[in-house]
Amino acid sequence: MNGRTDAVNGGVAGTDGPARHRSRIHELDRDIARLIRLRTAEDRRLQDARRAVGHPRTDLAWENAVLRGYQEALGPAGAQLALLLLGLGRSTPPRPAAEPEERTKEHTST
């Protein structure tokens, strides 16, 4: 047994357990990222609907309830996570990944 092999195996020599757990964590991370994108898009639609009927974009009482819910579920770090999620809903949406290629096509075809 050497330190390098143990590090690669997550500190557990001779098992595939760590690799299996890492794989599952990566799968969960992809799911979480997908759900965050869905939540962010829905939050933006909510803001648009509120503005369409003459209300402010944000509802602070609702946002405080979101913060409390995350804090109750996950502890103090949950409130930090909620703030990040709420902030994503207010930020400019990310550009699609395909856009740089489209820009390259535009420049090469002119």
PDB file of N, CA and C in Angstrom:
ATOM      1  N   MET A   1       0.835  -1.185   0.000  1.00  0.00           N
ATOM      2  CA  MET A   1       0.000   0.000   0.000  1.00  0.00           C
ATOM      3  C   MET A   1       0.875   1.240   0.000  1.00  0.00           C
ATOM      4  N   ASN A   2       0.556   2.187  -0.887  1.00  0.00           N
ATOM      5  CA  ASN A   2       1.298   3.440  -0.848  1.00  0.00           C
ATOM      6  C   ASN A   2       0.321   4.605  -0.740  1.00  0.00           C
ATOM      7  N   GLY A   3       0.832   5.730  -0.355  1.00  0.00           N
ATOM      8  CA  GLY A   3      -0.004   6.909  -0.136  1.00  0.00           C
ATOM      9  C   GLY A   3      -0.724   7.359  -1.387  1.00  0.00           C
ATOM     10  N   ARG A   4      -0.042   7.208  -2.543  1.00  0.00           N
ATOM     11  CA  ARG A   4      -0.655   7.658  -3.789  1.00  0.00           C
ATOM     12  C   ARG A   4      -1.867   6.807  -4.142  1.00  0.00           C
ATOM     13  N   THR A   5      -1.756   5.495  -4.029  1.00  0.00           N
ATOM     14  CA  THR A   5      -2.881   4.611  -4.315  1.00  0.00           C
ATOM     15  C   THR A   5      -4.033   4.874  -3.366  1.00  0.00           C
ATOM     16  N   ASP A   6      -3.718   5.058  -2.089  1.00  0.00           N
ATOM     17  CA  ASP A   6      -4.765   5.345  -1.119  1.00  0.00           C
ATOM     18  C   ASP A   6      -5.484   6.643  -1.453  1.00  0.00           C
ATOM     19  N   ALA A   7      -4.744   7.660  -1.904  1.00  0.00           N
ATOM     20  CA  ALA A   7      -5.359   8.940  -2.235  1.00  0.00           C
ATOM     21  C   ALA A   7      -6.299   8.778  -3.425  1.00  0.00           C
ATOM     22  N   VAL A   8      -5.887   8.014  -4.430  1.00  0.00           N
ATOM     23  CA  VAL A   8      -6.714   7.789  -5.608  1.00  0.00           C
ATOM     24  C   VAL A   8      -7.974   7.026  -5.221  1.00  0.00           C
ATOM     25  N   ASN A   9      -7.848   6.088  -4.306  1.00  0.00           N
ATOM     26  CA  ASN A   9      -8.997   5.303  -3.869  1.00  0.00           C
ATOM     27  C   ASN A   9      -9.781   5.976  -2.760  1.00  0.00           C
ATOM     28  N   GLY A  10      -9.537   7.229  -2.510  1.00  0.00           N
ATOM     29  CA  GLY A  10     -10.264   7.939  -1.477  1.00  0.00           C
ATOM     30  C   GLY A  10      -9.852   7.519  -0.080  1.00  0.00           C
ATOM     31  N   GLY A  11      -8.629   6.992   0.062  1.00  0.00           N
ATOM     32  CA  GLY A  11      -8.142   6.595   1.376  1.00  0.00           C
ATOM     33  C   GLY A  11      -8.524   5.190   1.769  1.00  0.00           C
ATOM     34  N   VAL A  12      -9.215   4.456   0.879  1.00  0.00           N
ATOM     35  CA  VAL A  12      -9.616   3.086   1.185  1.00  0.00           C
ATOM     36  C   VAL A  12      -8.976   2.175   0.157  1.00  0.00           C
ATOM     37  N   ALA A  13      -7.958   1.441   0.592  1.00  0.00           N
ATOM     38  CA  ALA A  13      -7.221   0.577  -0.322  1.00  0.00           C
ATOM     39  C   ALA A  13      -8.045  -0.660  -0.669  1.00  0.00           C
ATOM     40  N   GLY A  14      -7.995  -1.043  -1.958  1.00  0.00           N
ATOM     41  CA  GLY A  14      -8.559  -2.308  -2.388  1.00  0.00           C
ATOM     42  C   GLY A  14     -10.076  -2.361  -2.488  1.00  0.00           C
ATOM     43  N   THR A  15     -10.754  -1.249  -2.563  1.00  0.00           N
ATOM     44  CA  THR A  15     -12.212  -1.292  -2.723  1.00  0.00           C
ATOM     45  C   THR A  15     -12.624  -0.356  -3.837  1.00  0.00           C
ATOM     46  N   ASP A  16     -13.776  -0.665  -4.424  1.00  0.00           N
ATOM     47  CA  ASP A  16     -14.307   0.250  -5.440  1.00  0.00           C
ATOM     48  C   ASP A  16     -15.364   1.152  -4.831  1.00  0.00           C
ATOM     49  N   GLY A  17     -15.597   1.063  -3.543  1.00  0.00           N
ATOM     50  CA  GLY A  17     -16.604   1.863  -2.854  1.00  0.00           C
ATOM     51  C   GLY A  17     -16.465   3.352  -3.087  1.00  0.00           C
ATOM     52  N   PRO A  18     -15.279   3.930  -2.857  1.00  0.00           N
ATOM     53  CA  PRO A  18     -15.143   5.375  -3.059  1.00  0.00           C
ATOM     54  C   PRO A  18     -15.486   5.810  -4.479  1.00  0.00           C
ATOM     55  N   ALA A  19     -15.069   5.045  -5.469  1.00  0.00           N
ATOM     56  CA  ALA A  19     -15.376   5.414  -6.854  1.00  0.00           C
ATOM     57  C   ALA A  19     -16.878   5.390  -7.088  1.00  0.00           C
ATOM     58  N   ARG A  20     -17.542   4.400  -6.527  1.00  0.00           N
ATOM     59  CA  ARG A  20     -18.996   4.296  -6.676  1.00  0.00           C
ATOM     60  C   ARG A  20     -19.679   5.486  -6.009  1.00  0.00           C
ATOM     61  N   HIS A  21     -19.196   5.865  -4.826  1.00  0.00           N
ATOM     62  CA  HIS A  21     -19.787   7.002  -4.124  1.00  0.00           C
ATOM     63  C   HIS A  21     -19.521   8.309  -4.871  1.00  0.00           C
ATOM     64  N   ARG A  22     -18.294   8.451  -5.399  1.00  0.00           N
ATOM     65  CA  ARG A  22     -17.982   9.658  -6.178  1.00  0.00           C
ATOM     66  C   ARG A  22     -18.882   9.755  -7.396  1.00  0.00           C
ATOM     67  N   SER A  23     -19.092   8.636  -8.050  1.00  0.00           N
ATOM     68  CA  SER A  23     -19.954   8.618  -9.223  1.00  0.00           C
ATOM     69  C   SER A  23     -21.371   9.041  -8.858  1.00  0.00           C
ATOM     70  N   ARG A  24     -21.867   8.546  -7.750  1.00  0.00           N
ATOM     71  CA  ARG A  24     -23.213   8.914  -7.308  1.00  0.00           C
ATOM     72  C   ARG A  24     -23.284  10.396  -6.948  1.00  0.00           C
ATOM     73  N   ILE A  25     -22.245  10.911  -6.303  1.00  0.00           N
ATOM     74  CA  ILE A  25     -22.216  12.332  -5.952  1.00  0.00           C
ATOM     75  C   ILE A  25     -22.210  13.186  -7.210  1.00  0.00           C
ATOM     76  N   HIS A  26     -21.442  12.796  -8.222  1.00  0.00           N
ATOM     77  CA  HIS A  26     -21.429  13.544  -9.490  1.00  0.00           C
ATOM     78  C   HIS A  26     -22.822  13.534 -10.121  1.00  0.00           C
ATOM     79  N   GLU A  27     -23.497  12.388 -10.066  1.00  0.00           N
ATOM     80  CA  GLU A  27     -24.848  12.290 -10.606  1.00  0.00           C
ATOM     81  C   GLU A  27     -25.796  13.229  -9.844  1.00  0.00           C
ATOM     82  N   LEU A  28     -25.694  13.231  -8.535  1.00  0.00           N
ATOM     83  CA  LEU A  28     -26.532  14.122  -7.729  1.00  0.00           C
ATOM     84  C   LEU A  28     -26.213  15.587  -8.021  1.00  0.00           C
ATOM     85  N   ASP A  29     -24.938  15.913  -8.177  1.00  0.00           N
ATOM     86  CA  ASP A  29     -24.556  17.297  -8.495  1.00  0.00           C
ATOM     87  C   ASP A  29     -25.163  17.740  -9.822  1.00  0.00           C
ATOM     88  N   ARG A  30     -25.179  16.867 -10.813  1.00  0.00           N
ATOM     89  CA  ARG A  30     -25.812  17.211 -12.101  1.00  0.00           C
ATOM     90  C   ARG A  30     -27.305  17.451 -11.906  1.00  0.00           C
ATOM     91  N   ASP A  31     -27.949  16.598 -11.094  1.00  0.00           N
ATOM     92  CA  ASP A  31     -29.374  16.775 -10.824  1.00  0.00           C
ATOM     93  C   ASP A  31     -29.641  18.088 -10.094  1.00  0.00           C
ATOM     94  N   ILE A  32     -28.811  18.398  -9.105  1.00  0.00           N
ATOM     95  CA  ILE A  32     -28.974  19.635  -8.348  1.00  0.00           C
ATOM     96  C   ILE A  32     -28.820  20.840  -9.273  1.00  0.00           C
ATOM     97  N   ALA A  33     -27.805  20.822 -10.133  1.00  0.00           N
ATOM     98  CA  ALA A  33     -27.591  21.936 -11.068  1.00  0.00           C
ATOM     99  C   ALA A  33     -28.792  22.085 -12.003  1.00  0.00           C
ATOM    100  N   ARG A  34     -29.334  20.968 -12.469  1.00  0.00           N
ATOM    101  CA  ARG A  34     -30.507  21.016 -13.354  1.00  0.00           C
ATOM    102  C   ARG A  34     -31.699  21.617 -12.610  1.00  0.00           C
ATOM    103  N   LEU A  35     -31.917  21.200 -11.373  1.00  0.00           N
ATOM    104  CA  LEU A  35     -33.026  21.735 -10.582  1.00  0.00           C
ATOM    105  C   LEU A  35     -32.839  23.214 -10.274  1.00  0.00           C
ATOM    106  N   ILE A  36     -31.612  23.633 -10.042  1.00  0.00           N
ATOM    107  CA  ILE A  36     -31.348  25.052  -9.789  1.00  0.00           C
ATOM    108  C   ILE A  36     -31.667  25.870 -11.034  1.00  0.00           C
ATOM    109  N   ARG A  37     -31.300  25.360 -12.208  1.00  0.00           N
ATOM    110  CA  ARG A  37     -31.644  26.067 -13.444  1.00  0.00           C
ATOM    111  C   ARG A  37     -33.157  26.173 -13.603  1.00  0.00           C
ATOM    112  N   LEU A  38     -33.879  25.095 -13.302  1.00  0.00           N
ATOM    113  CA  LEU A  38     -35.339  25.124 -13.387  1.00  0.00           C
ATOM    114  C   LEU A  38     -35.926  26.119 -12.388  1.00  0.00           C
ATOM    115  N   ARG A  39     -35.412  26.117 -11.155  1.00  0.00           N
ATOM    116  CA  ARG A  39     -35.908  27.025 -10.133  1.00  0.00           C
ATOM    117  C   ARG A  39     -35.654  28.476 -10.530  1.00  0.00           C
ATOM    118  N   THR A  40     -34.468  28.733 -11.066  1.00  0.00           N
ATOM    119  CA  THR A  40     -34.099  30.085 -11.472  1.00  0.00           C
ATOM    120  C   THR A  40     -35.007  30.574 -12.597  1.00  0.00           C
ATOM    121  N   ALA A  41     -35.272  29.730 -13.559  1.00  0.00           N
ATOM    122  CA  ALA A  41     -36.153  30.108 -14.670  1.00  0.00           C
ATOM    123  C   ALA A  41     -37.567  30.384 -14.160  1.00  0.00           C
ATOM    124  N   GLU A  42     -38.046  29.557 -13.238  1.00  0.00           N
ATOM    125  CA  GLU A  42     -39.392  29.763 -12.695  1.00  0.00           C
ATOM    126  C   GLU A  42     -39.448  31.043 -11.869  1.00  0.00           C
ATOM    127  N   ASP A  43     -38.387  31.328 -11.130  1.00  0.00           N
ATOM    128  CA  ASP A  43     -38.316  32.563 -10.345  1.00  0.00           C
ATOM    129  C   ASP A  43     -38.400  33.775 -11.268  1.00  0.00           C
ATOM    130  N   ARG A  44     -37.705  33.720 -12.391  1.00  0.00           N
ATOM    131  CA  ARG A  44     -37.755  34.838 -13.340  1.00  0.00           C
ATOM    132  C   ARG A  44     -39.156  34.995 -13.929  1.00  0.00           C
ATOM    133  N   ARG A  45     -39.830  33.864 -14.197  1.00  0.00           N
ATOM    134  CA  ARG A  45     -41.208  33.950 -14.708  1.00  0.00           C
ATOM    135  C   ARG A  45     -42.131  34.562 -13.656  1.00  0.00           C
ATOM    136  N   LEU A  46     -41.919  34.212 -12.391  1.00  0.00           N
ATOM    137  CA  LEU A  46     -42.698  34.802 -11.305  1.00  0.00           C
ATOM    138  C   LEU A  46     -42.482  36.315 -11.253  1.00  0.00           C
ATOM    139  N   GLN A  47     -41.237  36.738 -11.355  1.00  0.00           N
ATOM    140  CA  GLN A  47     -40.938  38.176 -11.331  1.00  0.00           C
ATOM    141  C   GLN A  47     -41.614  38.880 -12.501  1.00  0.00           C
ATOM    142  N   ASP A  48     -41.561  38.285 -13.673  1.00  0.00           N
ATOM    143  CA  ASP A  48     -42.218  38.879 -14.844  1.00  0.00           C
ATOM    144  C   ASP A  48     -43.727  38.978 -14.634  1.00  0.00           C
ATOM    145  N   ALA A  49     -44.326  37.939 -14.056  1.00  0.00           N
ATOM    146  CA  ALA A  49     -45.772  37.941 -13.808  1.00  0.00           C
ATOM    147  C   ALA A  49     -46.135  39.017 -12.783  1.00  0.00           C
ATOM    148  N   ARG A  50     -45.311  39.183 -11.770  1.00  0.00           N
ATOM    149  CA  ARG A  50     -45.574  40.216 -10.765  1.00  0.00           C
ATOM    150  C   ARG A  50     -45.508  41.603 -11.411  1.00  0.00           C
ATOM    151  N   ARG A  51     -44.505  41.830 -12.241  1.00  0.00           N
ATOM    152  CA  ARG A  51     -44.384  43.138 -12.908  1.00  0.00           C
ATOM    153  C   ARG A  51     -45.547  43.380 -13.860  1.00  0.00           C
ATOM    154  N   ALA A  52     -46.016  42.319 -14.523  1.00  0.00           N
ATOM    155  CA  ALA A  52     -47.099  42.449 -15.503  1.00  0.00           C
ATOM    156  C   ALA A  52     -48.397  42.930 -14.861  1.00  0.00           C
ATOM    157  N   VAL A  53     -48.583  42.645 -13.571  1.00  0.00           N
ATOM    158  CA  VAL A  53     -49.802  43.098 -12.893  1.00  0.00           C
ATOM    159  C   VAL A  53     -49.545  44.312 -12.010  1.00  0.00           C
ATOM    160  N   GLY A  54     -48.390  44.950 -12.212  1.00  0.00           N
ATOM    161  CA  GLY A  54     -48.097  46.192 -11.518  1.00  0.00           C
ATOM    162  C   GLY A  54     -47.501  46.058 -10.127  1.00  0.00           C
ATOM    163  N   HIS A  55     -47.058  44.865  -9.768  1.00  0.00           N
ATOM    164  CA  HIS A  55     -46.429  44.661  -8.459  1.00  0.00           C
ATOM    165  C   HIS A  55     -44.920  44.793  -8.577  1.00  0.00           C
ATOM    166  N   PRO A  56     -44.229  44.993  -7.444  1.00  0.00           N
ATOM    167  CA  PRO A  56     -42.765  44.988  -7.489  1.00  0.00           C
ATOM    168  C   PRO A  56     -42.264  43.612  -7.934  1.00  0.00           C
ATOM    169  N   ARG A  57     -41.084  43.607  -8.465  1.00  0.00           N
ATOM    170  CA  ARG A  57     -40.481  42.365  -8.952  1.00  0.00           C
ATOM    171  C   ARG A  57     -40.326  41.341  -7.842  1.00  0.00           C
ATOM    172  N   THR A  58     -39.980  41.800  -6.637  1.00  0.00           N
ATOM    173  CA  THR A  58     -39.742  40.877  -5.533  1.00  0.00           C
ATOM    174  C   THR A  58     -40.788  41.042  -4.440  1.00  0.00           C
ATOM    175  N   ASP A  59     -40.976  39.975  -3.694  1.00  0.00           N
ATOM    176  CA  ASP A  59     -41.887  39.948  -2.549  1.00  0.00           C
ATOM    177  C   ASP A  59     -41.036  39.552  -1.347  1.00  0.00           C
ATOM    178  N   LEU A  60     -40.661  40.538  -0.541  1.00  0.00           N
ATOM    179  CA  LEU A  60     -39.729  40.290   0.559  1.00  0.00           C
ATOM    180  C   LEU A  60     -40.288  39.315   1.591  1.00  0.00           C
ATOM    181  N   ALA A  61     -41.583  39.349   1.846  1.00  0.00           N
ATOM    182  CA  ALA A  61     -42.176  38.399   2.795  1.00  0.00           C
ATOM    183  C   ALA A  61     -42.004  36.971   2.290  1.00  0.00           C
ATOM    184  N   TRP A  62     -42.251  36.773   0.995  1.00  0.00           N
ATOM    185  CA  TRP A  62     -42.086  35.443   0.406  1.00  0.00           C
ATOM    186  C   TRP A  62     -40.613  35.016   0.460  1.00  0.00           C
ATOM    187  N   GLU A  63     -39.709  35.941   0.127  1.00  0.00           N
ATOM    188  CA  GLU A  63     -38.284  35.612   0.163  1.00  0.00           C
ATOM    189  C   GLU A  63     -37.830  35.259   1.581  1.00  0.00           C
ATOM    190  N   ASN A  64     -38.350  35.975   2.580  1.00  0.00           N
ATOM    191  CA  ASN A  64     -38.014  35.630   3.966  1.00  0.00           C
ATOM    192  C   ASN A  64     -38.524  34.242   4.326  1.00  0.00           C
ATOM    193  N   ALA A  65     -39.699  33.876   3.828  1.00  0.00           N
ATOM    194  CA  ALA A  65     -40.229  32.533   4.069  1.00  0.00           C
ATOM    195  C   ALA A  65     -39.341  31.476   3.421  1.00  0.00           C
ATOM    196  N   VAL A  66     -38.832  31.772   2.226  1.00  0.00           N
ATOM    197  CA  VAL A  66     -37.903  30.858   1.548  1.00  0.00           C
ATOM    198  C   VAL A  66     -36.646  30.689   2.404  1.00  0.00           C
ATOM    199  N   LEU A  67     -36.102  31.800   2.888  1.00  0.00           N
ATOM    200  CA  LEU A  67     -34.905  31.742   3.742  1.00  0.00           C
ATOM    201  C   LEU A  67     -35.159  30.891   4.985  1.00  0.00           C
ATOM    202  N   ARG A  68     -36.281  31.137   5.646  1.00  0.00           N
ATOM    203  CA  ARG A  68     -36.602  30.359   6.854  1.00  0.00           C
ATOM    204  C   ARG A  68     -36.745  28.878   6.541  1.00  0.00           C
ATOM    205  N   GLY A  69     -37.380  28.567   5.427  1.00  0.00           N
ATOM    206  CA  GLY A  69     -37.566  27.166   5.050  1.00  0.00           C
ATOM    207  C   GLY A  69     -36.243  26.446   4.834  1.00  0.00           C
ATOM    208  N   TYR A  70     -35.338  27.089   4.125  1.00  0.00           N
ATOM    209  CA  TYR A  70     -34.023  26.479   3.902  1.00  0.00           C
ATOM    210  C   TYR A  70     -33.239  26.374   5.201  1.00  0.00           C
ATOM    211  N   GLN A  71     -33.349  27.385   6.056  1.00  0.00           N
ATOM    212  CA  GLN A  71     -32.628  27.345   7.323  1.00  0.00           C
ATOM    213  C   GLN A  71     -33.176  26.235   8.218  1.00  0.00           C
ATOM    214  N   GLU A  72     -34.484  26.074   8.237  1.00  0.00           N
ATOM    215  CA  GLU A  72     -35.081  25.004   9.040  1.00  0.00           C
ATOM    216  C   GLU A  72     -34.671  23.634   8.518  1.00  0.00           C
ATOM    217  N   ALA A  73     -34.576  23.504   7.211  1.00  0.00           N
ATOM    218  CA  ALA A  73     -34.235  22.214   6.617  1.00  0.00           C
ATOM    219  C   ALA A  73     -32.751  21.883   6.709  1.00  0.00           C
ATOM    220  N   LEU A  74     -31.893  22.912   6.593  1.00  0.00           N
ATOM    221  CA  LEU A  74     -30.460  22.659   6.455  1.00  0.00           C
ATOM    222  C   LEU A  74     -29.591  23.373   7.481  1.00  0.00           C
ATOM    223  N   GLY A  75     -30.179  24.112   8.383  1.00  0.00           N
ATOM    224  CA  GLY A  75     -29.395  24.854   9.363  1.00  0.00           C
ATOM    225  C   GLY A  75     -28.922  26.176   8.794  1.00  0.00           C
ATOM    226  N   PRO A  76     -27.965  26.821   9.487  1.00  0.00           N
ATOM    227  CA  PRO A  76     -27.504  28.148   9.061  1.00  0.00           C
ATOM    228  C   PRO A  76     -26.998  28.193   7.619  1.00  0.00           C
ATOM    229  N   ALA A  77     -26.346  27.139   7.171  1.00  0.00           N
ATOM    230  CA  ALA A  77     -25.863  27.121   5.789  1.00  0.00           C
ATOM    231  C   ALA A  77     -27.031  27.103   4.802  1.00  0.00           C
ATOM    232  N   GLY A  78     -28.183  26.617   5.238  1.00  0.00           N
ATOM    233  CA  GLY A  78     -29.359  26.610   4.373  1.00  0.00           C
ATOM    234  C   GLY A  78     -29.807  28.007   4.012  1.00  0.00           C
ATOM    235  N   ALA A  79     -29.705  28.936   4.967  1.00  0.00           N
ATOM    236  CA  ALA A  79     -30.065  30.326   4.674  1.00  0.00           C
ATOM    237  C   ALA A  79     -29.106  30.912   3.644  1.00  0.00           C
ATOM    238  N   GLN A  80     -27.830  30.569   3.751  1.00  0.00           N
ATOM    239  CA  GLN A  80     -26.854  31.045   2.763  1.00  0.00           C
ATOM    240  C   GLN A  80     -27.183  30.487   1.385  1.00  0.00           C
ATOM    241  N   LEU A  81     -27.552  29.214   1.339  1.00  0.00           N
ATOM    242  CA  LEU A  81     -27.930  28.599   0.072  1.00  0.00           C
ATOM    243  C   LEU A  81     -29.163  29.300  -0.513  1.00  0.00           C
ATOM    244  N   ALA A  82     -30.142  29.597   0.328  1.00  0.00           N
ATOM    245  CA  ALA A  82     -31.347  30.282  -0.142  1.00  0.00           C
ATOM    246  C   ALA A  82     -30.995  31.649  -0.720  1.00  0.00           C
ATOM    247  N   LEU A  83     -30.094  32.371  -0.066  1.00  0.00           N
ATOM    248  CA  LEU A  83     -29.683  33.676  -0.590  1.00  0.00           C
ATOM    249  C   LEU A  83     -29.045  33.534  -1.970  1.00  0.00           C
ATOM    250  N   LEU A  84     -28.240  32.508  -2.148  1.00  0.00           N
ATOM    251  CA  LEU A  84     -27.634  32.276  -3.459  1.00  0.00           C
ATOM    252  C   LEU A  84     -28.698  31.976  -4.508  1.00  0.00           C
ATOM    253  N   LEU A  85     -29.657  31.140  -4.153  1.00  0.00           N
ATOM    254  CA  LEU A  85     -30.719  30.797  -5.099  1.00  0.00           C
ATOM    255  C   LEU A  85     -31.557  32.024  -5.466  1.00  0.00           C
ATOM    256  N   LEU A  86     -31.904  32.811  -4.460  1.00  0.00           N
ATOM    257  CA  LEU A  86     -32.666  34.030  -4.735  1.00  0.00           C
ATOM    258  C   LEU A  86     -31.857  34.988  -5.608  1.00  0.00           C
ATOM    259  N   GLY A  87     -30.569  35.077  -5.354  1.00  0.00           N
ATOM    260  CA  GLY A  87     -29.700  35.933  -6.163  1.00  0.00           C
ATOM    261  C   GLY A  87     -29.608  35.468  -7.602  1.00  0.00           C
ATOM    262  N   LEU A  88     -29.585  34.157  -7.814  1.00  0.00           N
ATOM    263  CA  LEU A  88     -29.556  33.637  -9.183  1.00  0.00           C
ATOM    264  C   LEU A  88     -30.811  34.050  -9.947  1.00  0.00           C
ATOM    265  N   GLY A  89     -31.932  34.078  -9.265  1.00  0.00           N
ATOM    266  CA  GLY A  89     -33.174  34.476  -9.916  1.00  0.00           C
ATOM    267  C   GLY A  89     -33.182  35.937 -10.319  1.00  0.00           C
ATOM    268  N   ARG A  90     -32.386  36.738  -9.644  1.00  0.00           N
ATOM    269  CA  ARG A  90     -32.327  38.174  -9.954  1.00  0.00           C
ATOM    270  C   ARG A  90     -31.236  38.510 -10.962  1.00  0.00           C
ATOM    271  N   SER A  91     -30.293  37.629 -11.127  1.00  0.00           N
ATOM    272  CA  SER A  91     -29.158  37.927 -12.007  1.00  0.00           C
ATOM    273  C   SER A  91     -29.544  37.739 -13.460  1.00  0.00           C
ATOM    274  N   THR A  92     -28.679  38.204 -14.332  1.00  0.00           N
ATOM    275  CA  THR A  92     -28.880  38.040 -15.765  1.00  0.00           C
ATOM    276  C   THR A  92     -28.729  36.569 -16.113  1.00  0.00           C
ATOM    277  N   PRO A  93     -29.656  36.010 -16.882  1.00  0.00           N
ATOM    278  CA  PRO A  93     -29.537  34.597 -17.244  1.00  0.00           C
ATOM    279  C   PRO A  93     -28.231  34.329 -17.981  1.00  0.00           C
ATOM    280  N   PRO A  94     -27.631  33.155 -17.739  1.00  0.00           N
ATOM    281  CA  PRO A  94     -26.397  32.827 -18.461  1.00  0.00           C
ATOM    282  C   PRO A  94     -26.673  32.645 -19.944  1.00  0.00           C
ATOM    283  N   ARG A  95     -25.680  32.942 -20.733  1.00  0.00           N
ATOM    284  CA  ARG A  95     -25.817  32.755 -22.180  1.00  0.00           C
ATOM    285  C   ARG A  95     -25.746  31.262 -22.489  1.00  0.00           C
ATOM    286  N   PRO A  96     -26.461  30.824 -23.515  1.00  0.00           N
ATOM    287  CA  PRO A  96     -26.406  29.409 -23.879  1.00  0.00           C
ATOM    288  C   PRO A  96     -24.984  29.010 -24.252  1.00  0.00           C
ATOM    289  N   ALA A  97     -24.641  27.780 -23.981  1.00  0.00           N
ATOM    290  CA  ALA A  97     -23.295  27.284 -24.265  1.00  0.00           C
ATOM    291  C   ALA A  97     -22.985  27.324 -25.758  1.00  0.00           C
ATOM    292  N   ALA A  98     -23.998  27.241 -26.603  1.00  0.00           N
ATOM    293  CA  ALA A  98     -23.789  27.200 -28.049  1.00  0.00           C
ATOM    294  C   ALA A  98     -23.464  28.567 -28.630  1.00  0.00           C
ATOM    295  N   GLU A  99     -23.689  29.628 -27.880  1.00  0.00           N
ATOM    296  CA  GLU A  99     -23.524  30.968 -28.438  1.00  0.00           C
ATOM    297  C   GLU A  99     -22.118  31.263 -28.969  1.00  0.00           C
ATOM    298  N   PRO A 100     -21.030  30.893 -28.265  1.00  0.00           N
ATOM    299  CA  PRO A 100     -19.710  31.201 -28.827  1.00  0.00           C
ATOM    300  C   PRO A 100     -19.492  30.592 -30.202  1.00  0.00           C
ATOM    301  N   GLU A 101     -20.017  29.375 -30.440  1.00  0.00           N
ATOM    302  CA  GLU A 101     -19.879  28.757 -31.759  1.00  0.00           C
ATOM    303  C   GLU A 101     -20.650  29.558 -32.802  1.00  0.00           C
ATOM    304  N   GLU A 102     -21.864  30.011 -32.448  1.00  0.00           N
ATOM    305  CA  GLU A 102     -22.656  30.810 -33.370  1.00  0.00           C
ATOM    306  C   GLU A 102     -21.951  32.096 -33.730  1.00  0.00           C
ATOM    307  N   ARG A 103     -21.321  32.703 -32.729  1.00  0.00           N
ATOM    308  CA  ARG A 103     -20.586  33.943 -32.969  1.00  0.00           C
ATOM    309  C   ARG A 103     -19.425  33.669 -33.927  1.00  0.00           C
ATOM    310  N   THR A 104     -18.748  32.544 -33.742  1.00  0.00           N
ATOM    311  CA  THR A 104     -17.645  32.182 -34.630  1.00  0.00           C
ATOM    312  C   THR A 104     -18.140  31.981 -36.054  1.00  0.00           C
ATOM    313  N   LYS A 105     -19.301  31.331 -36.218  1.00  0.00           N
ATOM    314  CA  LYS A 105     -19.868  31.116 -37.544  1.00  0.00           C
ATOM    315  C   LYS A 105     -20.193  32.441 -38.209  1.00  0.00           C
ATOM    316  N   GLU A 106     -20.742  33.398 -37.425  1.00  0.00           N
ATOM    317  CA  GLU A 106     -21.073  34.700 -37.986  1.00  0.00           C
ATOM    318  C   GLU A 106     -19.834  35.404 -38.516  1.00  0.00           C
ATOM    319  N   HIS A 107     -18.742  35.332 -37.743  1.00  0.00           N
ATOM    320  CA  HIS A 107     -17.519  36.026 -38.150  1.00  0.00           C
ATOM    321  C   HIS A 107     -16.867  35.358 -39.357  1.00  0.00           C
ATOM    322  N   THR A 108     -16.980  34.057 -39.483  1.00  0.00           N
ATOM    323  CA  THR A 108     -16.320  33.388 -40.592  1.00  0.00           C
ATOM    324  C   THR A 108     -17.134  33.485 -41.874  1.00  0.00           C
ATOM    325  N   SER A 109     -18.460  33.708 -41.757  1.00  0.00           N
ATOM    326  CA  SER A 109     -19.280  33.765 -42.972  1.00  0.00           C
ATOM    327  C   SER A 109     -19.344  35.169 -43.566  1.00  0.00           C
ATOM    328  N   THR A 110     -18.787  36.152 -42.905  1.00  0.00           N
ATOM    329  CA  THR A 110     -18.858  37.511 -43.445  1.00  0.00           C
ATOM    330  C   THR A 110     -17.612  37.887 -44.207  1.00  0.00           C
TER     331      THR A 110
END
